[in-house]
mmCIF file of C-alpha atoms in Angstrom:
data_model
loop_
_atom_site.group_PDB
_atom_site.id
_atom_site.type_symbol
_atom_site.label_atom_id
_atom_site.label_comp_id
_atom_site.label_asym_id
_atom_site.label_seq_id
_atom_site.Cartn_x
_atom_site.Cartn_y
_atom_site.Cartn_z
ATOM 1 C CA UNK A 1 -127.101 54.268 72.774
ATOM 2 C CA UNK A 2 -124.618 56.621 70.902
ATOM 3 C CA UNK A 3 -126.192 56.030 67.583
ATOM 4 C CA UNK A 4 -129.231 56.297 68.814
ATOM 5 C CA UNK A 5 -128.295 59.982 70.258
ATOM 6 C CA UNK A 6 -126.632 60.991 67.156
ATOM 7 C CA UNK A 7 -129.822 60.335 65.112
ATOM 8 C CA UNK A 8 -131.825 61.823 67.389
ATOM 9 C CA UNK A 9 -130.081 65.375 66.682
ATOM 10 C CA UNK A 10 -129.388 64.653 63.594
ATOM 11 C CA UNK A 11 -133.288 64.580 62.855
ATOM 12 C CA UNK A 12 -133.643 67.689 65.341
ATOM 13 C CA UNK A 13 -131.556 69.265 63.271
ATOM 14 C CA UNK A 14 -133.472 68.397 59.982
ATOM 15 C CA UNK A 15 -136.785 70.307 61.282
ATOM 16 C CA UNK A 16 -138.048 73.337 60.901
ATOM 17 C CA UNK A 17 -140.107 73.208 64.163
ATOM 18 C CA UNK A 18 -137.630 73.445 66.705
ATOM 19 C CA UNK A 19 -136.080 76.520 64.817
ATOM 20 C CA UNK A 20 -139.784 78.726 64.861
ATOM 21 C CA UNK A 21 -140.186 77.900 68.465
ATOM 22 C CA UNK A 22 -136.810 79.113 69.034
ATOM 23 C CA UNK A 23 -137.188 81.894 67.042
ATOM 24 C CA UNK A 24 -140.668 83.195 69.094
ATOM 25 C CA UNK A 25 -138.506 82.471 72.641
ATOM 26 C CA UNK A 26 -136.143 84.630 71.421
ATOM 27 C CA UNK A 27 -138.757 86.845 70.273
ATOM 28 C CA UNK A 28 -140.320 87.394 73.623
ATOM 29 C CA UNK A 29 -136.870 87.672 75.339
ATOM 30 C CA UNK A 30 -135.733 90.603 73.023
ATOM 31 C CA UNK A 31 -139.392 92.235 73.910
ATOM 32 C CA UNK A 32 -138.953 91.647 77.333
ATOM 33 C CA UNK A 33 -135.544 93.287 77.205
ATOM 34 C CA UNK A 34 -136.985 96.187 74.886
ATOM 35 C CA UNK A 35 -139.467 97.321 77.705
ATOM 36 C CA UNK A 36 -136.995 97.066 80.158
ATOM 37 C CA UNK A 37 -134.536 99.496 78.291
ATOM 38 C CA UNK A 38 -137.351 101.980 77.401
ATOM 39 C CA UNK A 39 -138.564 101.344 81.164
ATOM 40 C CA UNK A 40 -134.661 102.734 82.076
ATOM 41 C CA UNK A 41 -134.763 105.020 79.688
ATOM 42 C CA UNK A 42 -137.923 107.002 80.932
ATOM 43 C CA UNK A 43 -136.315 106.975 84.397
ATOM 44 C CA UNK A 44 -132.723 107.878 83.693
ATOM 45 C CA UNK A 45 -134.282 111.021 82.136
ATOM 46 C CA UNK A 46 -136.763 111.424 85.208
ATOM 47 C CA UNK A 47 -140.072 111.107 82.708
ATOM 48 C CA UNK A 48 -142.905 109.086 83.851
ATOM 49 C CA UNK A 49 -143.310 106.076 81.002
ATOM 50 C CA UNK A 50 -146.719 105.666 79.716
ATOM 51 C CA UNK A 51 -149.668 103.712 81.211
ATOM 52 C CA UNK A 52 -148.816 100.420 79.015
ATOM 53 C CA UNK A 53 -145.406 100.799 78.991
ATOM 54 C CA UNK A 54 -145.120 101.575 82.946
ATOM 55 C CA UNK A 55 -147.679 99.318 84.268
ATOM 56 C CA UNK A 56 -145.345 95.857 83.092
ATOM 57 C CA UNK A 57 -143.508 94.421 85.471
ATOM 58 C CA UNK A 58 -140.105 93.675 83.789
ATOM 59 C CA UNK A 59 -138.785 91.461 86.178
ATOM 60 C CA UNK A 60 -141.731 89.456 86.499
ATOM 61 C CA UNK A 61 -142.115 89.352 82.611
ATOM 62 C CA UNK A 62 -138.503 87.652 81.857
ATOM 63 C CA UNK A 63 -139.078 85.115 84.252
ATOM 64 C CA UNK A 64 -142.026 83.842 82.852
ATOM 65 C CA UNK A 65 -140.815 84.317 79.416
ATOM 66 C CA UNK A 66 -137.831 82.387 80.378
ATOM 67 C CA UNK A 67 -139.209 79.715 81.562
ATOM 68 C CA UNK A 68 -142.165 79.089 79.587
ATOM 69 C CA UNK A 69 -140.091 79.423 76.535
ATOM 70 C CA UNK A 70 -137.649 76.937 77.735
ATOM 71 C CA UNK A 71 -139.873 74.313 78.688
ATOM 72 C CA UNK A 72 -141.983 75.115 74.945
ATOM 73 C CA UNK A 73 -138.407 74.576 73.236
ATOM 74 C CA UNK A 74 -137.186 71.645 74.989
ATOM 75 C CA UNK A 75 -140.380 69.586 74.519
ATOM 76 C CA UNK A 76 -140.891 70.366 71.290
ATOM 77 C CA UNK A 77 -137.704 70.183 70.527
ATOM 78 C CA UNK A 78 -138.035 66.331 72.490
ATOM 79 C CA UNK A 79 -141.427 65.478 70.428
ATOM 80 C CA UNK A 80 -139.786 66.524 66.601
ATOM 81 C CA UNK A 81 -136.577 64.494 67.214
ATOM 82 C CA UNK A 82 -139.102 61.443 68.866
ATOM 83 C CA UNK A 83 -140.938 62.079 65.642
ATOM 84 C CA UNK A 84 -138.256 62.165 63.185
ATOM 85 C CA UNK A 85 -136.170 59.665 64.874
ATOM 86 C CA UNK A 86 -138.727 56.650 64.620
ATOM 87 C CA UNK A 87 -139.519 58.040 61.375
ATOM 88 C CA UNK A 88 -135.698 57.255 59.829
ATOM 89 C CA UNK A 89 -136.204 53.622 61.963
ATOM 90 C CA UNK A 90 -139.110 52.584 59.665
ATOM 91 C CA UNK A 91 -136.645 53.191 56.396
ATOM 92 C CA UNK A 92 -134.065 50.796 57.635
ATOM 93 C CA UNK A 93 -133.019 48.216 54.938
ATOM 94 C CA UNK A 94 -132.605 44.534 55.753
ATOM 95 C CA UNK A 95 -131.814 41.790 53.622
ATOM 96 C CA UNK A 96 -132.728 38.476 53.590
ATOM 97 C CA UNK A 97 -130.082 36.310 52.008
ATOM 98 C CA UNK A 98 -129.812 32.790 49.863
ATOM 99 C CA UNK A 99 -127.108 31.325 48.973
ATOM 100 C CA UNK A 100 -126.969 28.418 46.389
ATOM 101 C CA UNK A 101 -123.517 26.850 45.630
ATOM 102 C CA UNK A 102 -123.153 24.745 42.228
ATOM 103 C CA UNK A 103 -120.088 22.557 41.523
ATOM 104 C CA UNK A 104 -118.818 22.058 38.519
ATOM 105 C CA UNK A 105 -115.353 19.882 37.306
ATOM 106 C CA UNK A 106 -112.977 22.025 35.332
ATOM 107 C CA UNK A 107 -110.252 19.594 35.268
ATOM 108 C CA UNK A 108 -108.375 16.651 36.853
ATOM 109 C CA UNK A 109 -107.438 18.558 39.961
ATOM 110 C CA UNK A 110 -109.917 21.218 40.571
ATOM 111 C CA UNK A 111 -113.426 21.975 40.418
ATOM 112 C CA UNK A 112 -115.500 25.023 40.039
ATOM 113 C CA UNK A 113 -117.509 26.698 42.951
ATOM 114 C CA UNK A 114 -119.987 28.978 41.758
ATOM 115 C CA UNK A 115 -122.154 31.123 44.897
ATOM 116 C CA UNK A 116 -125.066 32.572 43.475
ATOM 117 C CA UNK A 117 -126.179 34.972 46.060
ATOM 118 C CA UNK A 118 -130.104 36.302 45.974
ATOM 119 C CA UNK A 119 -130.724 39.235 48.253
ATOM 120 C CA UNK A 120 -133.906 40.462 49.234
ATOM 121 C CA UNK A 121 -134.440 43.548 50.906
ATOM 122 C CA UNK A 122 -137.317 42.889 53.582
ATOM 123 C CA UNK A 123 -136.789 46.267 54.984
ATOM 124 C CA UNK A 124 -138.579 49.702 54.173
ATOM 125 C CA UNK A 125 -135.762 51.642 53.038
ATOM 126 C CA UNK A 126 -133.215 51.773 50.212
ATOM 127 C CA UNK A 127 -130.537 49.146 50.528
ATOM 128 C CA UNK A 128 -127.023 50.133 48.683
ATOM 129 C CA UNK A 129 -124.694 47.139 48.573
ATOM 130 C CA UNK A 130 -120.836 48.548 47.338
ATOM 131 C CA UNK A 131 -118.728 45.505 49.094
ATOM 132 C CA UNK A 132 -119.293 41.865 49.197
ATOM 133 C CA UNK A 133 -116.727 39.475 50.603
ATOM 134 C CA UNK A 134 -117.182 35.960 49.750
ATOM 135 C CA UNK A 135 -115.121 32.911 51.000
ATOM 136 C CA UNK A 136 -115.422 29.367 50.709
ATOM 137 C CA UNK A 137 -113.742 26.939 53.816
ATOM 138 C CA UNK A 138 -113.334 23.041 53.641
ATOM 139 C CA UNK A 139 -115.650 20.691 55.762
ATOM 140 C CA UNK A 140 -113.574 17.561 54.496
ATOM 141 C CA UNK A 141 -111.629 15.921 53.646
ATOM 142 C CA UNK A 142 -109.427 15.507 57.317
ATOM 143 C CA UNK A 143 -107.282 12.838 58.748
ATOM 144 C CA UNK A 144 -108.347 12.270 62.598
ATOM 145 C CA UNK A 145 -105.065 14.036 63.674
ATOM 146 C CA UNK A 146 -105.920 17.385 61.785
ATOM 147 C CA UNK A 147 -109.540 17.641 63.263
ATOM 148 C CA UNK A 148 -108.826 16.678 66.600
ATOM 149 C CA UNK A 149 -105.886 19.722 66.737
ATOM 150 C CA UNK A 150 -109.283 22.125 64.672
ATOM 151 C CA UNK A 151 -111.650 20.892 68.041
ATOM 152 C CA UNK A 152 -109.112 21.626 70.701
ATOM 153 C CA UNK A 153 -107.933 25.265 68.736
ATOM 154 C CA UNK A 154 -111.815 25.542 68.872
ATOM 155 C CA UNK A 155 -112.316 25.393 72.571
ATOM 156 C CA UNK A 156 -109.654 27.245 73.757
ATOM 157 C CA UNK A 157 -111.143 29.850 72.222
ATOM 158 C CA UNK A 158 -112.139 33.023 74.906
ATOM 159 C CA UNK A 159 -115.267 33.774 72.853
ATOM 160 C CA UNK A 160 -117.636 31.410 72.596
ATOM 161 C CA UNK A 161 -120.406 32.829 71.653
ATOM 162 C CA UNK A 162 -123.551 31.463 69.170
ATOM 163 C CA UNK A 163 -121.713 33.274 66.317
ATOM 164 C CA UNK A 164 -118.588 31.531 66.630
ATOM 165 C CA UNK A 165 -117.773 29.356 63.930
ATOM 166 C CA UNK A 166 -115.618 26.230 63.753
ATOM 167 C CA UNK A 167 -112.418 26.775 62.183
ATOM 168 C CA UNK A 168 -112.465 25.064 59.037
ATOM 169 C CA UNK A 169 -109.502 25.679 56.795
ATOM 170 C CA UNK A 170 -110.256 28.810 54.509
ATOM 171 C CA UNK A 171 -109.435 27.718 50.756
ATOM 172 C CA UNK A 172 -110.201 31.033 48.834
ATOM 173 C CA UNK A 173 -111.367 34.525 49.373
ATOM 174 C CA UNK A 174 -112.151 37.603 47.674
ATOM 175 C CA UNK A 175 -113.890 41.306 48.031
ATOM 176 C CA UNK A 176 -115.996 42.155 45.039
ATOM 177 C CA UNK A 177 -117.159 45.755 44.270
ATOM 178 C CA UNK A 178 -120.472 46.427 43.178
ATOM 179 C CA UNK A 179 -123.315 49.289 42.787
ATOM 180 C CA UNK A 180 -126.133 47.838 43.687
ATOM 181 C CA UNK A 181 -129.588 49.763 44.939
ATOM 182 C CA UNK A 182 -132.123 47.206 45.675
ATOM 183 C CA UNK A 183 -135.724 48.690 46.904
ATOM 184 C CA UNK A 184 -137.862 47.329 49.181
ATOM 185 C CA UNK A 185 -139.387 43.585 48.114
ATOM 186 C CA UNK A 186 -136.764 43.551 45.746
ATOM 187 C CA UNK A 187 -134.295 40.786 44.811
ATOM 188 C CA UNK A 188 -130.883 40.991 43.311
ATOM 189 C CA UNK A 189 -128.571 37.863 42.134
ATOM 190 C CA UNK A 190 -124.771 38.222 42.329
ATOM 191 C CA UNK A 191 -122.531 35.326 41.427
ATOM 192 C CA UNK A 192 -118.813 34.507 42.098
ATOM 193 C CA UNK A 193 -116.780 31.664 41.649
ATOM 194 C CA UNK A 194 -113.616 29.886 42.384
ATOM 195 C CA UNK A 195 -111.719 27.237 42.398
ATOM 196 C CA UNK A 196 -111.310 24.414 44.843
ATOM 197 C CA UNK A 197 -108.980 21.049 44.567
ATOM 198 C CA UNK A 198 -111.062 17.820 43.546
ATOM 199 C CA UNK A 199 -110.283 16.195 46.564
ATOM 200 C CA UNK A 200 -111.683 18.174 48.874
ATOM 201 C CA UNK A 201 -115.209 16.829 49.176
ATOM 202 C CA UNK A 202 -117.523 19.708 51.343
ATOM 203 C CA UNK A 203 -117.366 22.793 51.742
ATOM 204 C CA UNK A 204 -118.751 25.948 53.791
ATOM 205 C CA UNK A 205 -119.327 28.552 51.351
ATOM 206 C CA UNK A 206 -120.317 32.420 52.751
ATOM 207 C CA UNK A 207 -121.091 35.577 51.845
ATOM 208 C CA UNK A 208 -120.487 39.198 53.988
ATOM 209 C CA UNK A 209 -122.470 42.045 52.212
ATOM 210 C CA UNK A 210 -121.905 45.676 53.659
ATOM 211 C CA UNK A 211 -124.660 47.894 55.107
ATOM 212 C CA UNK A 212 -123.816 50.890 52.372
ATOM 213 C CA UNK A 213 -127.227 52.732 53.398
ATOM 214 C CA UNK A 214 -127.595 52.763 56.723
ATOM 215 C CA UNK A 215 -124.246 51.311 58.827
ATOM 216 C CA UNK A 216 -125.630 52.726 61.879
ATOM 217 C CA UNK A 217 -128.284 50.235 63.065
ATOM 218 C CA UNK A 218 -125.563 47.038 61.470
ATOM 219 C CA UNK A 219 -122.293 46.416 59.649
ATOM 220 C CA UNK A 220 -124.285 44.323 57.359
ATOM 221 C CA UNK A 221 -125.181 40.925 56.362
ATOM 222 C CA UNK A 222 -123.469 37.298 56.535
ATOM 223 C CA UNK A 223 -124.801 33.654 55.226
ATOM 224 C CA UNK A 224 -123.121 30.567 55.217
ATOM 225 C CA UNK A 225 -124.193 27.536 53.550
ATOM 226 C CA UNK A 226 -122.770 23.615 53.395
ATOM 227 C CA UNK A 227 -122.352 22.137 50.177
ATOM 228 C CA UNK A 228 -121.291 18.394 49.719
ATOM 229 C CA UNK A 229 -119.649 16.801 46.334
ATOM 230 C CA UNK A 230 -122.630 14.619 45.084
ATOM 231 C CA UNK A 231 -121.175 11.051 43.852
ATOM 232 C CA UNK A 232 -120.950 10.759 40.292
#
């Protein structure tokens, strides 16, 4: 609800139309106060005003200036920020991520994990990705011991919520910097490796990319995808 607030003045305050209905309110309220003063004037000098000046009713002038000019602001003021708001919503980037994980030997006690990330921006707005954080956990191999002590850390947890993951053992992680503006329907490939030992057998590998453009409506991003060594 906060964000939602903030953009909502944010786009009030990037529109002219708010400002010129402003600008005739306080029109009418500095001629309503103009009569009034030449209204005083005339009679603090005992003159009689003339016919147009002296037949307004001051009093009865402000009010309705007041209020009709209040109500005119405020809901057009309501309708351009409605306007603008849902406006900014249809830019919103989203991407729809892929990850494909490739293992390759490098030696007699570690292999190569290569995450080939492909990013497509489904949304209607500009989507700047700066940070990715990649990571790659082990799904095997575990003695009985080890993954009984993973299941019982696992349900003591206090959140248990759909997003909660299992808590594999994390092998390697790293934050890559990029510059990266993909436009709507586009697709982008990014690639990172690293090193694993041969023995482990599956992994989880995953990739975080941050919501550069427009952190307000999410943080960003996340896949996670299995990958098993194939025999051979």
């Amino acid at each position: 609800m906060r964000n939602e607030i903030r953009s909502a003045l944010e786009a009030l305050a990037g529109s002219w139309i708010p400002k010129v209905v402003l600008g005739i309110f306080a029109l009418c309220l500095a001629s309503t106060a103009a009569l009034a003063i030449t209204q005083n004037a005339y009679s603090w000098r005992g003159q009689i005003p003339p016919n147009g000046i002296a037949s307004v009713d001051v009093g009865r002038l402000g009010i309705v200036v007041g209020t009709a000019g209040t109500a005119s602001a405020f809901l057009v003021t309501l309708y351009v920020a409605e306007r603008n708001y849902r406006r900014g919503r249809e830019h919103i980037p989203h991407l729809t991520m892929y990850l494909h994980v490739d293992r390759v030997a490098v030696s007699g006690r570690y292999d190569a994990i290569v995450i080939t990330l492909e990013a497509q921006n489904t949304g209607s707005g500009l989507c700047r990705v700066d940070e990715i954080q990649w990571s790659v956990h082990a799904l095997s191999n575990y003695d009985d011991e080890t993954a009984e002590l993973m299941r019982q850390e696992f349900n003591q947890r206090d959140d248990r919520s759909q997003e909660t993951e299992f808590p594999w053992h994390e092998i390697a992680t790293d934050t890559t910097s990029h510059n990266i503006a993909i436009e709507p329907g586009e697709t982008e490939q990014m690639t990172h490796d690293f090193l694993i030992p041969h023995e482990v057998d599956a992994v989880a590998a995953s990739a975080w990319v941050s919501n550069a453009s427009y952190p307000k409506t999410t943080d960003g991003w996340y896949r996670r995808t299995p990958h098993v060594k194939q025999d051979g």
